[in-house]
CSV table of C-alpha atoms in Angstrom, one decimal:
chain,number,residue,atom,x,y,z
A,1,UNK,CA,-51.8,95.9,22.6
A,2,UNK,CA,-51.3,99.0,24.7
A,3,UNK,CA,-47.5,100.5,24.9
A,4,UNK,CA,-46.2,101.4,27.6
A,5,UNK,CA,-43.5,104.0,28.4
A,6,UNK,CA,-40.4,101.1,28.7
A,7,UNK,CA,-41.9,99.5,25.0
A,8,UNK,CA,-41.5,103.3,23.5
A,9,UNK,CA,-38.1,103.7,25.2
A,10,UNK,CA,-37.1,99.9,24.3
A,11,UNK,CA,-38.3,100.5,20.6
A,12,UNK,CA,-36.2,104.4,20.5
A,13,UNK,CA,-33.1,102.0,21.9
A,14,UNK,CA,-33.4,100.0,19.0
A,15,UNK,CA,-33.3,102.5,16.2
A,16,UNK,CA,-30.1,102.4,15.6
A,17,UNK,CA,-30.0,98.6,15.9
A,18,UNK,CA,-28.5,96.1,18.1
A,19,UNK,CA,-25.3,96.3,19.5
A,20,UNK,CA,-22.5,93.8,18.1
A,21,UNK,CA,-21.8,92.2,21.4
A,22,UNK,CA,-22.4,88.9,22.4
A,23,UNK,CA,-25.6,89.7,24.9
A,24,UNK,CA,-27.4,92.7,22.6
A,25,UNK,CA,-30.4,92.5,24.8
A,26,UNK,CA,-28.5,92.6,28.2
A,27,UNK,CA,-26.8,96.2,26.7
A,28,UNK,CA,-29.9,97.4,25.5
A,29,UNK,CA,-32.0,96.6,28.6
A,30,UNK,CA,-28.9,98.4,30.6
A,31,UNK,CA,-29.9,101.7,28.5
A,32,UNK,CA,-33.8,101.6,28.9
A,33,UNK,CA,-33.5,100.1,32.6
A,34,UNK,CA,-34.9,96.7,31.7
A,35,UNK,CA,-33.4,93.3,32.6
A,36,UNK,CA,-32.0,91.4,29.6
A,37,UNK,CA,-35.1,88.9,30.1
A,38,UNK,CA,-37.6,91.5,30.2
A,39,UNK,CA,-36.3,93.4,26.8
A,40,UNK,CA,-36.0,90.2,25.0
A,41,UNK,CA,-40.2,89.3,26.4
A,42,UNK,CA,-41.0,92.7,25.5
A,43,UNK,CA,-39.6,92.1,22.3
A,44,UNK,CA,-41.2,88.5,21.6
A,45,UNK,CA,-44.9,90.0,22.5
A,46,UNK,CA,-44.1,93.2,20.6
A,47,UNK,CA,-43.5,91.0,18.0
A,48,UNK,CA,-46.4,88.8,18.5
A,49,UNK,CA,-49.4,91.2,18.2
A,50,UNK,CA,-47.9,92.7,15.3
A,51,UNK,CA,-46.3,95.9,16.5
A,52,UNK,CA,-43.2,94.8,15.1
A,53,UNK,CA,-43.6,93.5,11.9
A,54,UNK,CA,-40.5,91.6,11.8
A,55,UNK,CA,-37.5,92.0,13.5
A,56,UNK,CA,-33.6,91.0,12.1
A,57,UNK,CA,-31.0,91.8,9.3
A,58,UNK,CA,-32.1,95.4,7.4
A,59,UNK,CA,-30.1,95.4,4.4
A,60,UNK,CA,-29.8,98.5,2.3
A,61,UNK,CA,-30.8,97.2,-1.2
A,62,UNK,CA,-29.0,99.5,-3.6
A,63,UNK,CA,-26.0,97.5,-2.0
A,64,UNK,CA,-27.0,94.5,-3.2
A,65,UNK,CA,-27.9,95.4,-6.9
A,66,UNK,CA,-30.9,96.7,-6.7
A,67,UNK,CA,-30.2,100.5,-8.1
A,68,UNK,CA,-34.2,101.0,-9.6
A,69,UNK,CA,-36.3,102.1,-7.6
A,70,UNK,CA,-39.9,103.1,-8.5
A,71,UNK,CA,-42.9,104.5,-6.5
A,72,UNK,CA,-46.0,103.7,-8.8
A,73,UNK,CA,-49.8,105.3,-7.8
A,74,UNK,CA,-52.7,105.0,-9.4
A,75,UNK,CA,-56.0,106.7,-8.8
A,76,UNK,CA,-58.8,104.1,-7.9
A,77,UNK,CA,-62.2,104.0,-6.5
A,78,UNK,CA,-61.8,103.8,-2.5
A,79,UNK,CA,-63.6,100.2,-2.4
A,80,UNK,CA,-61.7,98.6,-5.5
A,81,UNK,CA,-58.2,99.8,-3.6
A,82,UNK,CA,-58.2,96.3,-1.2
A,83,UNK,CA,-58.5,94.0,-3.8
A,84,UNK,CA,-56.2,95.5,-6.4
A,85,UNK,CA,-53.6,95.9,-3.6
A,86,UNK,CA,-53.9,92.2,-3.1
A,87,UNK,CA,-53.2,91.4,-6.6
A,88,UNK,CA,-50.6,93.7,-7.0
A,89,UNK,CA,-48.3,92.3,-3.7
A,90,UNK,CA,-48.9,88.5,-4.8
A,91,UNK,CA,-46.7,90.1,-7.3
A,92,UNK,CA,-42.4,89.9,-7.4
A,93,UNK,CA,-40.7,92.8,-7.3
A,94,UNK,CA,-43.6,94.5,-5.4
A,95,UNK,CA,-41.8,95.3,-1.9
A,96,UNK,CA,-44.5,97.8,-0.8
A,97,UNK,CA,-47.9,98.2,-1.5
A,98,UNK,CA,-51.0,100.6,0.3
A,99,UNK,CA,-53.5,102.5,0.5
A,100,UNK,CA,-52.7,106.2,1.3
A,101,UNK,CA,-55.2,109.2,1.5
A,102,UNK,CA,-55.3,111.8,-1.5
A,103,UNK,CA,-54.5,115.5,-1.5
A,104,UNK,CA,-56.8,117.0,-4.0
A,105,UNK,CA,-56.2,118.8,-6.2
A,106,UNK,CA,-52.9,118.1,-6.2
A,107,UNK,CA,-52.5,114.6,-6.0
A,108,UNK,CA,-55.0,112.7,-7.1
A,109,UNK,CA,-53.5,109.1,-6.4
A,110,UNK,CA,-54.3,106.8,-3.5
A,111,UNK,CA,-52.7,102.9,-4.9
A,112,UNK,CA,-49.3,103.1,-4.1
A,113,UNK,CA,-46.6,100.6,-4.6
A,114,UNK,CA,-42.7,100.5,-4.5
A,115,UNK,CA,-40.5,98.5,-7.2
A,116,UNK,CA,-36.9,97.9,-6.9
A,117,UNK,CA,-35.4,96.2,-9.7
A,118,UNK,CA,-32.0,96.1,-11.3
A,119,UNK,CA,-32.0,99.0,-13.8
A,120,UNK,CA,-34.5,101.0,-14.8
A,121,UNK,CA,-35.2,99.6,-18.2
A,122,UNK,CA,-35.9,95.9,-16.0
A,123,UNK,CA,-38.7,98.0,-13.7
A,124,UNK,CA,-40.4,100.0,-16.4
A,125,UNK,CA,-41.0,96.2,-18.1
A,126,UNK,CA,-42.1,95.2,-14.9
A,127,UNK,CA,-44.3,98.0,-14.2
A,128,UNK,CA,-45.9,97.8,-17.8
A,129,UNK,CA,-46.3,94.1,-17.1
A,130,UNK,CA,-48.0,94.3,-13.3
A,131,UNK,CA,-50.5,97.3,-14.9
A,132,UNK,CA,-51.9,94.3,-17.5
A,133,UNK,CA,-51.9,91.4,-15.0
A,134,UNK,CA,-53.9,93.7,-12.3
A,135,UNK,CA,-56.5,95.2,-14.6
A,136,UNK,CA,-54.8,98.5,-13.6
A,137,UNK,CA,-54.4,100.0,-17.3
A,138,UNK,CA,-58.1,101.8,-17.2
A,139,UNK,CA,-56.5,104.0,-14.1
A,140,UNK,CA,-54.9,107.0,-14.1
A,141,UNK,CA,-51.2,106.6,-12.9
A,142,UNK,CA,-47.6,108.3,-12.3
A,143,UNK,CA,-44.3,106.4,-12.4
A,144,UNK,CA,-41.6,108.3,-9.5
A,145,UNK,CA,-38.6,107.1,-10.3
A,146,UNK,CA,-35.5,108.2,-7.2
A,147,UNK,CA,-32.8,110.0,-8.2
A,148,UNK,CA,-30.6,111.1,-5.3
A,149,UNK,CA,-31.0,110.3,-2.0
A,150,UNK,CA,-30.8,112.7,0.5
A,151,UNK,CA,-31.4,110.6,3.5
A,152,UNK,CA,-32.1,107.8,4.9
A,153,UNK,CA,-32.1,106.1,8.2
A,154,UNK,CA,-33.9,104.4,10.9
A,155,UNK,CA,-37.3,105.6,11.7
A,156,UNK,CA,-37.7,107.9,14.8
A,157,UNK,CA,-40.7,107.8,17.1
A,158,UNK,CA,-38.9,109.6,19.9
A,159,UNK,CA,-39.4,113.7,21.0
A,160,UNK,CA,-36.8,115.1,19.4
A,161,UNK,CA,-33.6,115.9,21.6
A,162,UNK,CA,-31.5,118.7,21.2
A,163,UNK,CA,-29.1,117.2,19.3
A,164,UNK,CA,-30.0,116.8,15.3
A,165,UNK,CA,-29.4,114.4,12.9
A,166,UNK,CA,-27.0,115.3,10.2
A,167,UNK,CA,-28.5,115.1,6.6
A,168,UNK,CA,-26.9,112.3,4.7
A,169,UNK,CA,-23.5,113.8,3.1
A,170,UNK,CA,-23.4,110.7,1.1
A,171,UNK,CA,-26.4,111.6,-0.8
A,172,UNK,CA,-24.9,111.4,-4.2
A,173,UNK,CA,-23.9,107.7,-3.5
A,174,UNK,CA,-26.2,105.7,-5.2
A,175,UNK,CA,-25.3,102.4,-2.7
A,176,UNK,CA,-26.5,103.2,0.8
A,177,UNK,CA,-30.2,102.6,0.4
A,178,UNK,CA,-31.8,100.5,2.8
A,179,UNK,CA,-35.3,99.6,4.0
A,180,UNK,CA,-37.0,101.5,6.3
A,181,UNK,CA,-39.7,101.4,8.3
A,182,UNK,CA,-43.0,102.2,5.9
A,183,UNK,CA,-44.4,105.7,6.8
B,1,UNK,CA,-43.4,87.0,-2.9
B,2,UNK,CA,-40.4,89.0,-3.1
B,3,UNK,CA,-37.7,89.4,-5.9
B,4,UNK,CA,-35.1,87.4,-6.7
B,5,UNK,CA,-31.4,89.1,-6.3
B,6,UNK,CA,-31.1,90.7,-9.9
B,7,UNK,CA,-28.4,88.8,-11.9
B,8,UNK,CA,-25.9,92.3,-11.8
B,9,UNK,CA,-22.3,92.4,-12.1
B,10,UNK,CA,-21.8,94.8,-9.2
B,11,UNK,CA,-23.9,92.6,-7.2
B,12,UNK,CA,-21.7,92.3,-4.4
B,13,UNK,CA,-19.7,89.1,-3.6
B,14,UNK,CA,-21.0,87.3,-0.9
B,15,UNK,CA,-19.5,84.2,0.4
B,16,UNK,CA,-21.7,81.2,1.5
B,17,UNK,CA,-22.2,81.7,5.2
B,18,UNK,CA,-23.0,85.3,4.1
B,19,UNK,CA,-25.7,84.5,2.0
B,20,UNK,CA,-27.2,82.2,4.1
B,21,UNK,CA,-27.2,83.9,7.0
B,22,UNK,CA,-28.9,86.6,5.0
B,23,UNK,CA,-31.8,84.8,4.1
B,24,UNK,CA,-31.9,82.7,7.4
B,25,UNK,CA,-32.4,86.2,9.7
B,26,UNK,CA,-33.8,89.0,7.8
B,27,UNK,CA,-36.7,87.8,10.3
B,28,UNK,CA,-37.4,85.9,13.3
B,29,UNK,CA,-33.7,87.4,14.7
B,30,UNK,CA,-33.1,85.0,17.6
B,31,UNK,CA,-34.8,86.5,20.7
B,32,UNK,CA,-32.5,84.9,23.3
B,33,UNK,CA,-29.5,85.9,25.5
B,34,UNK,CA,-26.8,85.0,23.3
B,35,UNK,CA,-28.6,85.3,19.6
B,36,UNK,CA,-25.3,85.2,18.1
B,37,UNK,CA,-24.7,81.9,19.5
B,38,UNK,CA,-27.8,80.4,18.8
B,39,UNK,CA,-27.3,82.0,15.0
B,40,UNK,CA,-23.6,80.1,14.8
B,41,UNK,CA,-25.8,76.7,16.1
B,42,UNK,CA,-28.4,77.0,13.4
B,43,UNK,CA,-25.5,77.7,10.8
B,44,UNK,CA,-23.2,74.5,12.4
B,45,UNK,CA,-20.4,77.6,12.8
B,46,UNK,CA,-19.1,79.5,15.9
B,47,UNK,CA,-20.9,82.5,17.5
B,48,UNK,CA,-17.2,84.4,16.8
B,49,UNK,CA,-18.0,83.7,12.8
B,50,UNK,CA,-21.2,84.6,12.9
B,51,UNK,CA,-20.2,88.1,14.6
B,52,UNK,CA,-17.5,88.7,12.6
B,53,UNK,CA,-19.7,88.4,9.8
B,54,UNK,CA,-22.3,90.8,10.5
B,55,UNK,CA,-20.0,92.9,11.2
B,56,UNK,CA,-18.0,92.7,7.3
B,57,UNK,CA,-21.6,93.1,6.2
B,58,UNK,CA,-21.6,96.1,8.0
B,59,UNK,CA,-18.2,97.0,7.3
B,60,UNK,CA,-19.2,96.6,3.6
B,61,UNK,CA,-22.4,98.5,4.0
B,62,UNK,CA,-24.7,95.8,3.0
B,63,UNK,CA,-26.1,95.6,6.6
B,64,UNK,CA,-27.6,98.9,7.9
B,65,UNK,CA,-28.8,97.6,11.3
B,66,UNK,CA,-30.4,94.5,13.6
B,67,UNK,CA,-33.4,95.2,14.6
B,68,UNK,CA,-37.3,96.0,14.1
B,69,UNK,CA,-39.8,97.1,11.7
B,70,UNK,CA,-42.6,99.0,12.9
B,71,UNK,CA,-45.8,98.5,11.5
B,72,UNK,CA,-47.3,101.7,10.8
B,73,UNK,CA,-48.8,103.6,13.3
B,74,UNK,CA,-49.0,100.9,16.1
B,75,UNK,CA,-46.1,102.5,17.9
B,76,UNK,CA,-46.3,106.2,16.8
B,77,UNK,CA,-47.6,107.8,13.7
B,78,UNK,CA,-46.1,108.5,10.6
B,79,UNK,CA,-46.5,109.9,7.3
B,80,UNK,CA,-45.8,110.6,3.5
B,81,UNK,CA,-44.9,113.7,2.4
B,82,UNK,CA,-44.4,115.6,-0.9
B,83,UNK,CA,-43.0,118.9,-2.0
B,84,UNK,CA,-43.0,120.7,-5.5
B,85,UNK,CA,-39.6,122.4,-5.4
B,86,UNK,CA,-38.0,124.3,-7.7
B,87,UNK,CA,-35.2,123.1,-9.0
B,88,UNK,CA,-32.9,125.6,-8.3
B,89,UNK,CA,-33.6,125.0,-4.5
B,90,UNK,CA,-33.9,121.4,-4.3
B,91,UNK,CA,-30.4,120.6,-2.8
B,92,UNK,CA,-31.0,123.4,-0.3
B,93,UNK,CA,-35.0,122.5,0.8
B,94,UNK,CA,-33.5,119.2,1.0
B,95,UNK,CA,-30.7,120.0,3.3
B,96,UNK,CA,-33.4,121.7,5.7
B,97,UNK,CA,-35.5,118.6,5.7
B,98,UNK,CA,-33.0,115.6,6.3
B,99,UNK,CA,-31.5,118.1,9.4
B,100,UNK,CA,-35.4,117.4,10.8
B,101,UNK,CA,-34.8,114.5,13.5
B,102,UNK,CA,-38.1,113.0,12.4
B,103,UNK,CA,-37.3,112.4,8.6
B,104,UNK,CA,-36.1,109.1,7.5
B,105,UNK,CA,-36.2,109.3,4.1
B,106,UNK,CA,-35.4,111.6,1.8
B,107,UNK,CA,-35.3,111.1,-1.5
B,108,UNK,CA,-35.6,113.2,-5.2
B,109,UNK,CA,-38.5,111.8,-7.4
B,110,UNK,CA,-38.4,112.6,-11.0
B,111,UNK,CA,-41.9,114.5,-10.8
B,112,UNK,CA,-43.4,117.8,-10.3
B,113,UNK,CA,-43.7,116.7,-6.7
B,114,UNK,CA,-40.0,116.4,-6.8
B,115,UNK,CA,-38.7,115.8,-2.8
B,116,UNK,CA,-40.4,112.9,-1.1
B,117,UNK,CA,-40.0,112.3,2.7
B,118,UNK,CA,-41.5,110.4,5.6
B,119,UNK,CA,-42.3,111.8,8.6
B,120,UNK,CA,-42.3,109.9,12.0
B,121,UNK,CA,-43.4,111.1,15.5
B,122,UNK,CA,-45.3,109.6,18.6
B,123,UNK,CA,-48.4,111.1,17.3
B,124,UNK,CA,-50.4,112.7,14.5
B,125,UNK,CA,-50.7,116.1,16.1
B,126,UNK,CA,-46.4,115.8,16.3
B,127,UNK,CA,-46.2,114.6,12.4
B,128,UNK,CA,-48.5,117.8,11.6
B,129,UNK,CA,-46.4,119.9,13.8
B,130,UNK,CA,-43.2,118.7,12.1
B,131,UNK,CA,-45.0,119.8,8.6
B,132,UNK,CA,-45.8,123.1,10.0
B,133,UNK,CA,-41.8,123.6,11.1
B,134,UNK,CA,-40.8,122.6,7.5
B,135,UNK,CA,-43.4,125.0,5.9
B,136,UNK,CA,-42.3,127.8,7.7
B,137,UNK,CA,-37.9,126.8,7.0
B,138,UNK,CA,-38.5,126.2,3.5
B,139,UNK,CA,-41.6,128.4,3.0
B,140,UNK,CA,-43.1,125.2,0.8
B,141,UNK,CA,-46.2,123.1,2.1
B,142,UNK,CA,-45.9,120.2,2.0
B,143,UNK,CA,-48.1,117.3,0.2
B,144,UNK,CA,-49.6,115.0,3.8
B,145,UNK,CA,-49.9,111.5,2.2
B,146,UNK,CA,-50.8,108.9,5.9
B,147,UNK,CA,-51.5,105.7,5.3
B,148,UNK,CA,-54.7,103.9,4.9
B,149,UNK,CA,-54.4,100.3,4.7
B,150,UNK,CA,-51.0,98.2,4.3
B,151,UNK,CA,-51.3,95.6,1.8
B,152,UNK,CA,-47.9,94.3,1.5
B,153,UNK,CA,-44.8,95.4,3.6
B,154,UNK,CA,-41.3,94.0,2.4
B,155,UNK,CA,-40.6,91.1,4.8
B,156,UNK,CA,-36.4,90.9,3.6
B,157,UNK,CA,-35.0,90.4,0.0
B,158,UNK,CA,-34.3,86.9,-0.7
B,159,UNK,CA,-30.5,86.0,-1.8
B,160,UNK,CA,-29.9,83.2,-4.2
């Protein structure tokens, strides 16, 4: 599917989310010059070749309980990669799992996948426990646990405007995180 | 598969309706005129329930926002980023990258590579360009981490 300049300009409308009013798609259509029919079309076939990859409530997580939250990489042969990421997102607790390039010498990883758990003590288990069950123990691996977070908000696919975001003042609040849109 | 709500204390109370309208819409959002509406017949409540709900949720700041998720690099381009900072800087370096319009996410990692963001732009040549302009404010280079292949993206956390 090719995008088109309304479909970039529908998609920037939405970053911040629909508007709580009782016809979202008429207001948002309103600001990107579409009819309320045409947004919410635009939307279903967005939707539909897999564009969007879902579209509804984004809850932040930390608000409700989970507080762990671990990035875990490994360093595996190129070709093995697929297959262990399969095994590794059949898995609960997984949220997030790819493929991402390497950036030798430095970083040597290329399995990533995200845990949020509980507590810490809860995701290290579970971590220990998916590294046996996916045959991942012969690989070399880092555990990133988050500490503070300094921002986080909707992705942004726009040119930047003039006006700047603020950085996230609440950063030592450990109950604002939400999902995001994966880089 | 994704995790079960963890059995916390500070879990926050939700009532009911809250809790199934959490796991009824974290996907496949009515795309009508009046989704609120249609949400309120699905739930056998009224559309002003349903809206005054979201909007607790939001009040409460369990809800961040209605609306999409991208699937990486169908709609722009985006990427992973890393930065080895020293310590005594990190609140600073920090500060000049969540000002960037195109950082999402910002977060400390405990890890020599210590200040993990994403990067998002229409295009590759704009991510790059957004890694240059941090280089050159914070006078650290970045870590450039794109993605591959997606295996699993979170698809809404289930609520029991």
């Amino acid at each position: 599917m090719i995008l088109d300049t309304y479909d970039h300009r529908l998609i920037a409308a939405l970053e911040q989310g629909l508007p709580s009013v009782p016809r979202p798609y008429r207001e948002i259509g309103e600001r990107v010059g579409l009819k309320e029919t045409q947004v919410i079309e635009r939307l279903k076939a967005l939707r539909e070749a897999g564009v969007i990859s879902r579209f509804g409530i984004v809850v932040r997580h930390h608000s409700l309980g989970y507080h762990a939250n671990a990035m875990v990489v490994w360093d595996v042969p190129d070709e093995e990669a697929a297959a262990l990421g399969e095994l590794l997102s059949a898995l609960p607790h997984v949220t997030l799992c790819y493929r991402r390039r390497r950036a030798a010498p430095h970083w040597p990883y290329n399995l990533f996948c995200m845990i949020h758990g509980h507590d810490r003590d809860t995701v290290e288990a579970q971590i220990e426990t998916l590294t046996r069950e996916c045959g991942l123990a012969a690989f070399s691996r880092a555990v990133l646990f988050s500490h503070r977070r300094f921002k986080q908000c909707g992705a942004r696919y726009t040119h930047s405007t003039p006006e700047k975001a603020a950085p996230n003042r609440d950063a030592q609040r450990p109950d604002r995180g939400q999902q995001g849109n994966v880089a | 598969m994704t995790p079960p709500l963890p059995d916390s204390t500070d879990a926050p109370r939700l009532s009911e309706m809250e809790k199934r309208l959490l796991n009824a819409f974290q996907d496949g959002f009515p795309l009508v005129p009046n989704p609120y509406a249609a949400m309120a017949r699905e739930l056998g409540t009224e559309e002003a329930e349903i809206m005054e709900v979201l909007d607790s949720l939001r009040e409460r700041g369990i809800l961040d926002r209605i609306g999409p998720l991208l699937r990486p690099h169908r709609a722009g381009w985006s990427t992973l980023a890393a930065m080895n900072v020293p310590c005594e800087r990190l609140e600073q370096v920090a500060d000049i990258v969540s000002t960037n319009p195109h950082v999402n996410h910002n977060y400390e990692r405990d890890h020599e590579f210590n200040l993990w963001f994403v990067v998002t732009a229409p295009d590759k040549e704009a991510v790059e360009g957004v890694l240059r302009n941090l280089a050159q404010e914070t006078g650290l280079d970045a870590l450039n981490l794109p993605l591959e292949e997606a295996y699993h993206i979170n698809l809404g956390f289930p609520l029991s």
